[in-house]
mmCIF file of C-alpha atoms in Angstrom:
data_model
loop_
_atom_site.group_PDB
_atom_site.id
_atom_site.type_symbol
_atom_site.label_atom_id
_atom_site.label_comp_id
_atom_site.label_asym_id
_atom_site.label_seq_id
_atom_site.Cartn_x
_atom_site.Cartn_y
_atom_site.Cartn_z
ATOM 1 C CA MET A 238 31.750 -119.176 29.229
ATOM 2 C CA GLY A 239 31.126 -122.424 27.499
ATOM 3 C CA GLN A 240 34.282 -124.059 26.215
ATOM 4 C CA TRP A 241 36.722 -121.303 27.297
ATOM 5 C CA GLU A 242 37.810 -120.500 30.845
ATOM 6 C CA SER A 243 38.039 -116.722 30.320
ATOM 7 C CA TRP A 244 37.668 -114.005 27.741
ATOM 8 C CA SER A 245 41.415 -114.002 27.105
ATOM 9 C CA ALA A 246 41.260 -117.743 26.343
ATOM 10 C CA PHE A 247 38.363 -117.026 23.973
ATOM 11 C CA TRP A 248 40.291 -114.308 22.127
ATOM 12 C CA ASP A 249 43.378 -116.551 21.988
ATOM 13 C CA MET A 250 41.334 -119.396 20.418
ATOM 14 C CA GLY A 251 43.680 -122.054 21.673
ATOM 15 C CA GLY A 252 46.657 -120.540 19.884
ATOM 16 C CA ALA A 253 44.927 -120.219 16.536
ATOM 17 C CA ALA A 254 43.741 -116.640 17.060
ATOM 18 C CA PHE A 255 45.720 -115.260 14.121
ATOM 19 C CA TYR A 256 44.042 -117.649 11.688
ATOM 20 C CA VAL A 257 40.568 -117.466 13.233
ATOM 21 C CA TRP A 258 40.358 -113.689 13.649
ATOM 22 C CA GLY A 259 42.252 -113.107 10.414
ATOM 23 C CA SER A 260 39.658 -115.196 8.591
ATOM 24 C CA TYR A 261 36.828 -113.245 10.189
ATOM 25 C CA GLY A 262 38.537 -109.953 9.345
ATOM 26 C CA LEU A 263 39.180 -110.907 5.736
ATOM 27 C CA THR A 264 35.612 -112.158 5.305
ATOM 28 C CA PHE A 265 34.189 -108.945 6.777
ATOM 29 C CA ALA A 266 36.439 -106.822 4.540
ATOM 30 C CA LEU A 267 35.418 -108.735 1.412
ATOM 31 C CA ILE A 268 31.720 -108.492 2.247
ATOM 32 C CA ALA A 269 32.108 -104.744 2.843
ATOM 33 C CA LEU A 270 33.941 -104.381 -0.475
ATOM 34 C CA GLU A 271 31.186 -106.338 -2.232
ATOM 35 C CA LEU A 272 28.545 -104.004 -0.781
ATOM 36 C CA VAL A 273 30.486 -100.935 -1.910
ATOM 37 C CA LEU A 274 30.852 -102.357 -5.423
ATOM 38 C CA VAL A 275 27.152 -103.300 -5.604
ATOM 39 C CA PHE A 276 26.036 -99.810 -4.605
ATOM 40 C CA GLN A 277 28.538 -98.255 -7.007
ATOM 41 C CA ARG A 278 27.332 -100.440 -9.879
ATOM 42 C CA ARG A 279 23.703 -99.606 -9.026
ATOM 43 C CA LYS A 280 24.486 -95.899 -9.094
ATOM 44 C CA ASP A 281 26.264 -96.247 -12.456
ATOM 45 C CA THR A 282 23.370 -98.262 -13.886
ATOM 46 C CA VAL A 283 20.783 -95.716 -12.755
ATOM 47 C CA GLN A 284 22.833 -92.889 -14.283
ATOM 48 C CA ARG A 285 23.222 -94.832 -17.541
ATOM 49 C CA LEU A 286 19.464 -95.449 -17.671
ATOM 50 C CA LEU A 287 18.728 -91.781 -17.058
ATOM 51 C CA ARG A 288 21.133 -90.783 -19.855
ATOM 52 C CA TRP A 289 19.492 -93.358 -22.132
ATOM 53 C CA ARG A 290 16.001 -92.064 -21.313
ATOM 54 C CA ARG A 291 17.084 -88.499 -22.052
ATOM 55 C CA ALA A 292 18.634 -89.628 -25.343
ATOM 56 C CA VAL A 293 15.522 -91.574 -26.332
ATOM 57 C CA GLY A 294 13.354 -88.600 -25.400
ATOM 58 C CA LYS A 295 15.380 -86.298 -27.629
ATOM 59 C CA ASP A 296 15.382 -88.881 -30.408
ATOM 60 C CA SER A 297 11.609 -89.293 -30.222
ATOM 61 C CA VAL A 298 11.138 -85.575 -30.708
ATOM 62 C CA LYS A 299 13.445 -85.634 -33.738
ATOM 63 C CA ARG A 300 11.751 -88.660 -35.311
ATOM 64 C CA ASN A 301 8.023 -88.055 -35.077
ATOM 65 C CA GLY A 302 7.256 -85.954 -32.046
ATOM 66 C CA GLU A 303 5.804 -88.559 -29.719
ATOM 67 C CA GLY A 304 5.920 -92.160 -28.649
ATOM 68 C CA TYR A 305 9.110 -93.257 -30.383
ATOM 69 C CA THR A 306 11.309 -95.839 -28.689
ATOM 70 C CA PRO A 307 13.996 -98.071 -30.211
ATOM 71 C CA ALA A 308 11.848 -101.128 -29.439
ATOM 72 C CA MET A 309 9.044 -99.760 -31.605
ATOM 73 C CA GLU A 310 11.423 -99.368 -34.534
ATOM 74 C CA SER A 311 12.253 -103.077 -34.550
ATOM 75 C CA GLU A 312 8.543 -103.991 -34.508
ATOM 76 C CA GLN A 313 7.812 -102.110 -37.758
#
């Protein structure tokens, strides 16, 4: 098995198992947390954009009935 004589020697990592496997565990946990936060932020952003689109749609009806967006207001 390469450098180690057995699986137990591999898991022991020459006495440094706590540090080696702890580092792997912490890294995995942080990557998992990052993925959760990314998906949560994406969901929040999509919901915010949908609320904004609904608000702009209502505002366009109030202003002139069609085609109004805040960007068009700054161009005039």
